[in-house]
């Protein structure tokens, strides 16, 4: 099934390979497959692909591989239009550098105190990611030297031009040696970008990912707007509501699939996962369980789901909005096969709306909004389903002996209506307690950990003596749990231990996951901190 280009085809260092693995990327996205080899070959590249297709890693991976860690000077410069993007790119770079701690990255954007940036620049950083305005500031102050830059990336070039950064870009590029590699990434390639390319690039290669006409089968498609942390609850309710025979839930990474699969099983559902790393024998076992109905929920990644051949899937849930329009079409094509009816529901968190619009545009489909199913929706559907069964049973007949029992019972004190209502009530209770409700795992209660309001403070058994810096802690927690680096609060690093605050809603997840992980090769020793300032142990 793996005829596509794999990350292993790129000859990457094992550190970067491991980081990609940690990030849960299974295979290069189409734009990565096209751009990475050209950048590795030293070409100037202009790459066009829509938002959300992994352009950051497309330049991040080869740029990182070119850095010489022993030279303490700026060797790569990434220009991007906004502070928000600047932070996002820096985060992605930090994840890619998880196993290369000697290579340093500095985001440089307006609004952040310039002193902090000065200190870091002075200490020597290898990669600077910045907005043109702030980079200009540093050039004016002579606090940033670009004389050793080998690679320049203009990310979201179309947006930078729209924001009027053309002249700044020109001035900045003048400070960078001529014999450099210049990479240009953009969602669109209007004429002004072509002009920029002509002006600043040397025999550029143009690569672009375009979408062929995609035909979408006739499947009822809807989306639910849901915050990341509420996805699990909504998922369970949706499954209760739809009561599928066979459902496939798609996640974007194998780590997310594994974690979700554990959580869903903990809530009493018969679920199993399928991802690209599994051996054929494991896949076969899972698939045969699914076909036989021993598992009714399959949690899969895109790669793993390729080649699944099951006709009776009646529900597909996109737990994550797919990376790529093509993936969306493939995912929903798993249902509604062989003339059966199917349904696809996509979970959309506020930051995914752009992607949802692009999917609708490129796949030419209408995806209708569906309200978050409520507990009473679930109950109502279950009752309706039950009454339908009752109607069928009445039609089928053969009820004589039961009728006699009810007649006897209603001669006592109860009307037959009361008896029917009581039977329905008992039946409904059986069908809820039989499954999910009881097994629901509560979030842990981290009482007083001395954190800010809304946060939980954790103790970590790693500190300065293990050469741990804040970015290692942020990188490890963000990388392992998928919570955004930005959400992580105060960090305090002492000699042999540290403290970190994370939002309450993520605390259980951070605790359970990080218990099993390391930071700079040390077990985290994570524990909720005790109220005062003193660590729990030591
Ligand atoms: P773009 O710059 O094209 O809009 P990003 O670089 O921001 O897209 O990537 C969007 C998301 O996709 C990010 O969360 C990123 O970590 C993720 N991603 C990138 N490459 C891959 C991959 N090969 N497999 C899975 N996820 C990926
Ligand atoms: Mg981008």
Coordinates of C-alpha atoms and ligand atoms in Angstrom, one line a residue:
X1 CA 0.0 0.0 0.0
X2 CA 3.0 2.3 0.3
X3 CA 3.7 3.3 -3.2
X4 CA 3.7 7.0 -2.1
X5 CA 6.8 8.9 -1.1
X6 CA 7.7 8.3 2.5
X7 CA 9.7 10.4 4.9
X8 CA 12.3 7.7 4.9
X9 CA 12.9 8.4 1.2
X10 CA 14.4 11.8 2.1
X11 CA 17.6 10.7 3.7
X12 CA 16.8 12.7 6.8
X13 CA 19.0 12.8 9.9
X14 CA 17.8 10.3 12.5
X15 CA 17.0 13.2 14.9
X16 CA 14.7 14.9 12.5
X17 CA 13.2 11.5 11.6
X18 CA 12.5 10.8 15.2
X19 CA 10.9 14.3 15.7
X20 CA 8.6 13.7 12.7
X21 CA 7.7 10.4 14.2
X22 CA 7.0 12.0 17.5
X23 CA 4.8 14.6 15.8
X24 CA 2.8 11.7 14.5
X25 CA 3.2 12.5 10.8
X26 CA 2.8 9.3 8.9
X27 CA 3.8 10.4 5.5
X28 CA 4.8 13.6 3.7
X29 CA 1.9 15.7 2.5
X30 CA 1.8 16.3 -1.3
X31 CA 3.5 19.6 -1.1
X32 CA 6.2 18.2 1.2
X33 CA 6.8 15.3 -1.2
X34 CA 7.4 17.8 -4.0
X35 CA 9.3 20.5 -2.2
X36 CA 11.6 18.7 0.2
X37 CA 13.8 17.0 -2.4
X38 CA 14.2 20.2 -4.4
X39 CA 15.2 22.2 -1.3
X40 CA 17.6 19.5 -0.3
X41 CA 19.1 19.7 -3.7
X42 CA 19.8 23.4 -3.1
X43 CA 17.3 24.7 -5.6
X44 CA 15.4 27.9 -5.1
X45 CA 11.7 26.9 -4.9
X46 CA 8.4 28.6 -5.2
X47 CA 5.7 26.4 -3.8
X48 CA 2.0 26.9 -3.9
X49 CA -0.5 24.9 -2.0
X50 CA -3.6 25.8 -0.1
X51 CA -3.8 26.5 3.6
X52 CA -3.3 23.6 6.0
X53 CA -1.3 21.4 3.6
X54 CA 1.9 21.3 5.7
X55 CA 3.9 24.0 4.0
X56 CA 5.7 24.9 7.3
X57 CA 7.3 21.5 7.6
X58 CA 7.9 21.5 3.8
X59 CA 10.5 24.1 4.3
X60 CA 11.2 23.5 8.0
X61 CA 12.5 20.0 7.5
X62 CA 15.2 20.8 4.9
X63 CA 16.1 24.1 6.4
X64 CA 16.8 22.5 9.8
X65 CA 18.9 19.8 8.1
X66 CA 21.2 22.5 6.6
X67 CA 22.0 24.2 9.9
X68 CA 25.5 23.8 11.3
X69 CA 25.0 23.8 15.1
X70 CA 28.6 24.5 15.9
X71 CA 28.5 27.9 14.1
X72 CA 26.7 30.3 16.4
X73 CA 25.2 32.6 13.8
X74 CA 22.0 33.2 12.1
X75 CA 21.9 30.7 9.1
X76 CA 18.3 30.7 8.2
X77 CA 15.7 33.5 8.1
X78 CA 12.0 32.9 7.8
X79 CA 9.8 36.0 7.0
X80 CA 6.1 35.7 7.7
X81 CA 3.3 38.3 7.8
X82 CA 1.9 38.1 11.3
X83 CA 2.9 37.5 14.9
X84 CA 0.4 34.7 15.2
X85 CA 2.1 32.9 12.2
X86 CA 5.5 33.7 13.6
X87 CA 4.7 31.8 16.8
X88 CA 3.1 28.9 15.0
X89 CA 6.1 28.5 12.7
X90 CA 8.4 28.7 15.7
X91 CA 6.4 26.1 17.4
X92 CA 6.5 23.7 14.5
X93 CA 10.3 24.3 14.2
X94 CA 10.7 23.6 18.0
X95 CA 8.9 20.3 17.5
X96 CA 11.1 19.4 14.6
X97 CA 14.1 20.2 16.7
X98 CA 13.0 18.2 19.7
X99 CA 16.0 15.9 19.3
X100 CA 18.4 18.6 18.2
X101 CA 18.5 20.8 21.2
X102 CA 21.7 22.5 20.1
X103 CA 20.0 24.2 17.2
X104 CA 18.1 27.3 18.4
X105 CA 15.2 29.1 17.0
X106 CA 14.0 32.6 17.8
X107 CA 10.7 34.1 16.9
X108 CA 11.0 37.9 16.5
X109 CA 7.8 39.8 16.2
X110 CA 6.4 43.2 17.2
X111 CA 4.6 43.5 20.5
X112 CA 7.1 41.3 22.3
X113 CA 9.6 43.2 24.6
X114 CA 12.6 43.8 22.4
X115 CA 15.1 43.2 25.3
X116 CA 14.3 39.5 25.5
X117 CA 14.9 39.2 21.8
X118 CA 18.2 41.2 22.1
X119 CA 19.5 38.8 24.8
X120 CA 18.7 35.8 22.7
X121 CA 20.2 37.2 19.6
X122 CA 23.3 38.1 21.5
X123 CA 23.6 34.6 22.8
X124 CA 23.6 33.4 19.2
X125 CA 20.6 31.7 17.4
X126 CA 20.6 29.7 14.3
X127 CA 17.2 30.3 12.9
X128 CA 15.2 33.5 13.1
X129 CA 11.5 33.6 12.3
X130 CA 10.2 37.1 12.1
X131 CA 7.8 39.6 10.8
X132 CA 9.4 42.1 8.3
X133 CA 8.7 45.1 10.6
X134 CA 10.5 43.7 13.6
X135 CA 13.3 42.3 11.6
X136 CA 13.8 45.8 10.1
X137 CA 13.9 47.2 13.7
X138 CA 16.7 44.9 14.6
X139 CA 18.6 45.6 11.4
X140 CA 18.4 49.3 12.2
X141 CA 19.7 48.7 15.7
X142 CA 22.4 46.4 14.3
X143 CA 21.3 43.7 16.7
X144 CA 20.7 41.2 13.9
X145 CA 23.4 40.1 11.5
X146 CA 22.3 38.4 8.3
X147 CA 25.8 38.0 6.8
X148 CA 25.8 34.2 7.4
X149 CA 22.3 33.5 6.2
X150 CA 22.2 30.6 3.8
X151 CA 18.5 30.2 3.4
X152 CA 15.7 32.7 3.3
X153 CA 12.0 31.6 3.4
X154 CA 9.2 34.0 2.5
X155 CA 6.2 32.2 4.0
X156 CA 2.7 33.3 3.1
X157 CA 4.2 35.6 0.6
X158 CA 0.9 36.6 -0.9
X159 CA -0.3 37.8 2.5
X160 CA 3.0 39.7 3.2
X161 CA 2.5 41.6 -0.1
X162 CA -1.1 42.3 0.7
X163 CA 0.1 43.8 4.0
X164 CA 2.5 46.1 2.2
X165 CA 5.7 44.5 3.3
X166 CA 7.2 44.5 -0.2
X167 CA 9.8 47.2 0.5
X168 CA 10.8 45.8 3.8
X169 CA 11.3 42.4 2.2
X170 CA 13.5 44.0 -0.4
X171 CA 15.6 45.9 2.2
X172 CA 16.0 42.8 4.3
X173 CA 17.1 40.6 1.4
X174 CA 19.8 43.2 0.5
X175 CA 21.4 42.3 3.8
X176 CA 21.5 38.6 3.0
X177 CA 24.4 37.3 0.9
X178 CA 23.6 36.8 -2.8
X179 CA 24.6 33.2 -2.9
X180 CA 21.8 32.0 -0.7
X181 CA 18.8 29.7 -1.2
X182 CA 15.5 31.6 -1.5
X183 CA 12.3 29.8 -0.9
X184 CA 8.9 31.2 -1.4
X185 CA 5.7 29.7 -0.1
X186 CA 2.2 30.9 -0.8
X187 CA -1.4 29.8 -1.0
X188 CA -1.8 31.7 -4.2
X189 CA 0.5 32.9 -6.9
X190 CA -0.7 36.2 -8.3
X191 CA 1.5 38.3 -10.6
X192 CA 3.1 40.3 -7.8
X193 CA 4.4 37.1 -6.3
X194 CA 5.8 36.0 -9.7
X195 CA 7.5 39.4 -9.8
X196 CA 9.0 38.9 -6.4
X197 CA 10.2 35.5 -7.5
X198 CA 11.8 36.9 -10.6
X199 CA 13.5 39.6 -8.6
X200 CA 14.9 37.5 -5.7
X201 CA 15.1 33.9 -6.8
X202 CA 17.7 32.2 -8.9
X203 CA 16.3 29.8 -11.5
X204 CA 13.4 28.8 -9.3
X205 CA 11.5 25.5 -9.5
X206 CA 7.8 26.0 -9.3
X207 CA 5.8 23.3 -7.5
X208 CA 2.1 23.4 -6.8
X209 CA -0.4 21.0 -5.5
X210 CA -3.6 21.2 -7.4
X211 CA -6.8 19.3 -6.9
X212 CA -8.1 17.2 -9.6
X213 CA -11.9 17.0 -9.9
X214 CA -13.0 15.0 -7.0
X215 CA -16.2 13.2 -7.2
X216 CA -18.0 12.9 -3.9
X217 CA -20.4 10.1 -3.4
X218 CA -24.0 10.8 -2.3
X219 CA -23.5 10.9 1.4
X220 CA -25.3 13.0 3.9
X221 CA -22.5 15.4 5.2
X222 CA -22.6 17.6 8.1
X223 CA -20.3 19.3 10.6
X224 CA -20.5 20.0 14.3
X225 CA -18.7 23.0 15.7
X226 CA -16.9 21.8 18.8
X227 CA -13.9 22.9 20.8
X228 CA -11.0 20.5 21.0
X229 CA -11.5 19.6 24.6
X230 CA -15.2 18.9 24.1
X231 CA -14.6 16.6 21.2
X232 CA -14.6 13.4 23.2
X233 CA -17.9 14.1 24.9
X234 CA -19.6 15.1 21.7
X235 CA -18.2 12.1 19.9
X236 CA -19.7 9.7 22.5
X237 CA -23.1 11.5 22.3
X238 CA -23.0 11.4 18.5
X239 CA -22.4 7.6 18.6
X240 CA -25.2 7.1 21.1
X241 CA -27.5 9.2 18.9
X242 CA -26.6 7.6 15.6
X243 CA -26.1 4.1 17.0
X244 CA -24.1 3.0 14.0
X245 CA -23.6 -0.6 13.0
X246 CA -20.0 0.2 12.0
X247 CA -18.3 3.5 12.3
X248 CA -14.9 4.8 11.3
X249 CA -13.5 7.8 13.2
X250 CA -10.6 9.5 11.5
X251 CA -7.8 11.3 13.3
X252 CA -4.9 13.2 11.7
X253 CA -2.1 11.5 13.4
X254 CA -1.4 8.1 14.8
X255 CA -0.8 9.5 18.2
X256 CA -4.3 11.0 18.3
X257 CA -5.8 7.8 17.0
X258 CA -4.1 5.8 19.7
X259 CA -5.1 8.1 22.5
X260 CA -8.7 8.5 21.3
X261 CA -9.0 4.8 21.0
X262 CA -8.0 4.3 24.6
X263 CA -10.4 7.0 25.8
X264 CA -13.3 5.7 23.8
X265 CA -12.8 2.2 25.1
X266 CA -12.5 3.5 28.6
X267 CA -16.0 4.8 28.1
X268 CA -17.3 1.4 27.3
X269 CA -17.4 1.4 23.6
X270 CA -16.1 -1.5 21.5
X271 CA -13.4 0.4 19.6
X272 CA -10.0 -0.4 18.2
X273 CA -7.5 1.5 16.2
X274 CA -5.7 1.1 12.9
X275 CA -2.6 3.1 12.0
X276 CA 0.2 3.0 9.6
X277 CA 2.8 1.6 12.0
X278 CA 0.9 -1.6 12.7
X279 CA 2.2 -4.9 11.4
X280 CA 0.1 -6.6 8.8
X281 CA -1.0 -9.3 11.3
X282 CA -2.2 -6.7 13.8
X283 CA -4.1 -4.9 11.0
X284 CA -5.7 -8.2 10.0
X285 CA -6.8 -8.9 13.5
X286 CA -8.4 -5.5 13.9
X287 CA -10.1 -5.6 10.5
X288 CA -11.5 -9.0 11.1
X289 CA -12.9 -7.9 14.4
X290 CA -14.5 -5.0 12.6
X291 CA -16.0 -7.1 9.8
X292 CA -17.4 -9.6 12.3
X293 CA -18.9 -6.8 14.4
X294 CA -16.8 -7.6 17.5
X295 CA -15.6 -4.0 17.2
X296 CA -18.1 -1.5 16.0
X297 CA -15.9 1.6 16.0
X298 CA -12.7 1.8 14.1
X299 CA -10.3 4.7 14.9
X300 CA -8.0 5.2 12.0
X301 CA -5.6 7.5 10.3
X302 CA -5.7 8.3 6.6
X303 CA -2.8 6.1 5.6
X304 CA -4.1 3.2 7.6
X305 CA -7.6 3.5 6.2
X306 CA -6.3 3.2 2.6
X307 CA -7.1 -0.3 1.5
X308 CA -9.9 -0.8 4.0
X309 CA -12.6 -2.7 2.2
X310 CA -15.8 -2.9 4.2
X311 CA -19.2 -2.2 2.8
X312 CA -21.4 -1.7 5.8
X313 CA -19.9 1.4 7.4
X314 CA -22.8 3.6 8.1
X315 CA -21.1 6.5 9.8
X316 CA -17.8 8.3 9.3
X317 CA -16.7 10.9 11.8
X318 CA -13.8 13.2 11.1
X319 CA -12.6 13.8 14.6
X320 CA -10.1 16.1 13.1
X321 CA -10.7 18.1 9.9
X322 CA -8.5 16.3 7.3
X323 CA -5.3 17.8 6.2
X324 CA -6.2 17.7 2.6
X325 CA -9.3 17.8 0.5
X326 CA -8.4 14.6 -1.1
X327 CA -8.3 12.9 2.3
X328 CA -11.8 14.3 3.0
X329 CA -13.1 12.7 -0.1
X330 CA -11.4 9.4 0.6
X331 CA -12.6 9.4 4.2
X332 CA -16.3 9.9 3.5
X333 CA -16.1 7.5 0.7
X334 CA -15.7 4.8 3.3
X335 CA -19.4 5.0 3.9
X336 CA -22.5 4.8 1.7
X337 CA -21.0 2.0 -0.3
X338 CA -22.7 -0.7 -2.2
X339 CA -25.9 1.4 -2.5
X340 CA -26.3 1.6 1.3
X341 CA -27.0 4.9 3.0
X342 CA -24.2 6.6 4.8
X343 CA -23.5 9.7 6.9
X344 CA -20.4 11.7 7.5
X345 CA -19.9 14.2 10.3
X346 CA -16.9 16.4 10.6
X347 CA -15.8 18.0 13.9
X348 CA -14.8 21.6 13.3
X349 CA -13.0 23.6 15.9
X350 CA -12.9 27.4 15.6
X351 CA -9.5 27.4 14.0
X352 CA -10.6 24.8 11.4
X353 CA -13.2 26.9 9.6
X354 CA -10.9 28.0 6.8
X355 CA -10.1 24.4 6.0
X356 CA -13.8 23.5 6.1
X357 CA -14.5 26.2 3.5
X358 CA -11.7 25.0 1.3
X359 CA -13.0 21.5 1.4
X360 CA -16.5 22.7 0.4
X361 CA -15.0 24.7 -2.4
X362 CA -12.6 22.2 -3.8
X363 CA -14.6 19.1 -3.3
X364 CA -17.7 21.0 -4.4
X365 CA -19.9 19.7 -1.6
X366 CA -22.3 21.2 0.8
X367 CA -21.6 20.4 4.4
X368 CA -24.5 21.4 6.6
X369 CA -24.1 22.6 10.1
X370 CA -25.5 20.2 12.7
X371 CA -26.2 21.3 16.3
X372 CA -24.2 19.6 19.0
X373 CA -26.4 16.6 20.0
X374 CA -27.8 17.0 23.5
X375 CA -28.4 14.3 26.1
X376 CA -32.2 14.6 25.4
X377 CA -31.6 14.2 21.7
X378 CA -29.9 10.9 22.5
X379 CA -32.8 9.8 24.8
X380 CA -35.4 10.8 22.2
X381 CA -33.8 8.9 19.4
X382 CA -33.4 5.9 21.6
X383 CA -37.1 6.0 22.5
X384 CA -38.1 6.4 18.8
X385 CA -36.0 3.4 17.9
X386 CA -37.5 1.4 20.7
X387 CA -41.1 2.3 19.6
X388 CA -40.2 1.3 16.1
X389 CA -39.2 -2.1 17.4
X390 CA -42.5 -2.3 19.4
X391 CA -44.5 -1.5 16.2
X392 CA -42.7 -4.2 14.3
X393 CA -43.3 -6.7 17.1
X394 CA -47.0 -5.9 17.1
X395 CA -47.1 -6.4 13.4
X396 CA -45.3 -9.7 13.6
X397 CA -47.9 -11.0 16.1
X398 CA -47.4 -14.1 18.3
X399 CA -48.1 -12.0 21.4
X400 CA -51.0 -14.0 22.8
X401 CA -49.2 -15.4 25.9
X402 CA -47.8 -12.0 26.7
X403 CA -51.2 -10.4 26.3
X404 CA -52.6 -12.8 28.9
X405 CA -49.9 -11.7 31.4
X406 CA -50.6 -8.0 30.9
X407 CA -54.3 -8.6 31.2
X408 CA -53.9 -10.3 34.5
X409 CA -51.5 -7.5 35.7
X410 CA -53.9 -4.8 34.6
X411 CA -56.8 -6.5 36.4
X412 CA -54.8 -5.8 39.6
X413 CA -54.2 -2.0 40.0
X414 CA -52.4 -0.8 36.9
X415 CA -53.7 0.3 33.6
X416 CA -52.1 -1.3 30.5
X417 CA -50.8 2.2 29.6
X418 CA -48.9 2.4 32.9
X419 CA -47.5 -1.1 32.4
X420 CA -46.3 -0.2 28.9
X421 CA -44.7 3.0 30.2
X422 CA -42.9 1.2 33.0
X423 CA -41.6 -1.4 30.5
X424 CA -40.3 1.3 28.3
X425 CA -38.6 3.1 31.2
X426 CA -36.9 -0.1 32.4
X427 CA -35.7 -0.8 28.9
X428 CA -34.3 2.7 28.5
X429 CA -32.4 2.4 31.7
X430 CA -31.0 -1.0 30.7
X431 CA -29.7 0.4 27.5
X432 CA -27.9 3.3 29.1
X433 CA -26.3 1.7 32.1
X434 CA -25.4 -1.3 30.0
X435 CA -22.9 0.8 28.2
X436 CA -21.2 4.1 28.6
X437 CA -22.5 6.1 31.5
X438 CA -21.1 4.1 34.3
X439 CA -17.6 3.7 33.0
X440 CA -17.1 7.3 32.3
X441 CA -13.7 8.3 33.5
X442 CA -13.8 11.4 35.6
X443 CA -11.2 14.1 35.2
X444 CA -8.8 14.0 38.1
X445 CA -9.2 16.5 40.8
X446 CA -6.0 18.5 41.2
X447 CA -6.9 20.4 44.4
X448 CA -4.4 23.1 45.4
X449 CA -1.3 23.0 43.4
X450 CA -0.4 26.7 44.0
X451 CA -1.2 27.6 40.4
X452 CA -2.9 30.6 38.9
X453 CA -6.7 30.5 38.6
X454 CA -7.8 28.0 36.0
X455 CA -4.3 26.3 35.9
X456 CA -2.8 23.3 37.6
X457 CA 0.9 23.3 38.6
X458 CA 3.0 20.2 38.1
X459 CA 6.3 19.3 39.6
X460 CA 8.8 17.8 37.2
X461 CA 11.9 15.9 38.3
X462 CA 14.1 17.5 35.7
X463 CA 15.9 20.8 36.1
X464 CA 19.0 22.8 35.2
X465 CA 21.3 20.0 36.0
X466 CA 19.6 18.0 33.2
X467 CA 20.1 21.0 30.9
X468 CA 16.4 21.6 30.7
X469 CA 15.2 24.9 29.3
X470 CA 11.6 26.2 29.2
X471 CA 11.4 25.3 25.5
X472 CA 12.2 21.7 26.3
X473 CA 9.3 21.6 28.7
X474 CA 6.9 23.4 26.4
X475 CA 8.1 21.3 23.5
X476 CA 7.7 18.1 25.3
X477 CA 4.3 18.8 26.7
X478 CA 2.9 20.4 23.5
X479 CA 4.5 17.7 21.4
X480 CA 3.3 14.8 23.4
X481 CA -0.2 15.9 24.3
X482 CA -1.0 18.1 21.3
X483 CA -2.1 21.0 23.5
X484 CA -0.9 24.3 22.0
X485 CA 2.4 25.6 23.4
X486 CA 0.8 28.9 23.9
X487 CA -1.6 27.4 26.5
X488 CA 1.2 26.3 28.7
X489 CA 1.6 28.7 31.6
X490 CA 4.4 29.7 34.0
X491 CA 7.5 27.6 34.1
X492 CA 10.1 27.7 36.8
X493 CA 13.3 25.8 36.5
X494 CA 15.5 25.0 39.5
X495 CA 18.6 22.9 39.8
X496 CA 17.1 19.4 40.0
X497 CA 13.5 20.0 39.4
X498 CA 11.0 22.4 37.8
X499 CA 7.4 23.5 37.8
X500 CA 5.0 24.1 35.0
X501 CA 1.5 25.3 34.9
X502 CA -1.1 23.9 32.4
X503 CA -4.7 24.8 31.9
X504 CA -7.0 22.8 34.2
X505 CA -8.9 21.3 31.3
X506 CA -5.7 19.7 30.0
X507 CA -4.3 18.7 33.4
X508 CA -5.5 15.1 33.5
X509 CA -4.3 14.5 29.9
X510 CA -0.9 16.1 30.6
X511 CA -0.4 14.1 33.8
X512 CA -1.4 10.7 32.3
X513 CA 0.6 11.2 29.1
X514 CA 3.7 12.9 30.6
X515 CA 4.0 10.2 33.3
X516 CA 5.1 7.8 30.5
X517 CA 7.4 10.3 28.7
X518 CA 10.8 11.9 29.0
X519 CA 12.2 15.4 28.8
X520 CA 15.7 15.5 27.6
X521 CA 15.9 11.8 28.0
X522 CA 15.0 12.0 31.7
X523 CA 11.7 10.5 33.0
X524 CA 9.5 13.4 33.8
X525 CA 8.7 12.3 37.3
X526 CA 5.6 14.5 36.9
X527 CA 3.4 15.0 40.0
X528 CA 0.9 17.6 40.9
X529 CA 2.7 20.3 42.9
X530 CA 1.7 20.9 46.4
X531 CA 0.1 24.2 47.4
X532 CA 3.0 26.2 48.7
X533 CA 6.2 26.9 46.8
X534 CA 8.0 23.8 48.1
X535 CA 8.2 20.8 45.9
X536 CA 6.5 17.7 47.0
X537 CA 9.6 15.7 47.5
X538 CA 13.2 16.5 48.1
Ligands
LIG1 P1 0.1 25.5 5.8 O1 1.3 26.3 6.2 O2 0.2 24.8 4.5 O3 -1.2 26.3 6.0 P2 0.9 24.1 8.2 O4 2.3 23.9 7.9 O5 0.4 25.1 9.2 O6 0.0 24.3 6.8 O7 0.3 22.6 8.6 C1 -1.0 22.4 9.0 C2 -1.0 21.3 10.1 O8 -0.7 20.1 9.5 C3 -0.1 21.5 11.2 O9 -0.7 21.2 12.4 C4 1.1 20.5 10.9 O10 1.7 20.1 12.1 C5 0.3 19.4 10.2 N1 1.2 18.6 9.3 C6 2.1 19.1 8.5 N2 2.7 18.1 7.8 C7 2.0 16.9 8.2 C8 2.1 15.5 7.8 N3 3.0 15.1 6.8 N4 1.3 14.7 8.3 C9 0.4 15.1 9.3 N5 0.2 16.4 9.7 C10 1.0 17.3 9.1
LIG2 MG1 1.7 28.3 6.5

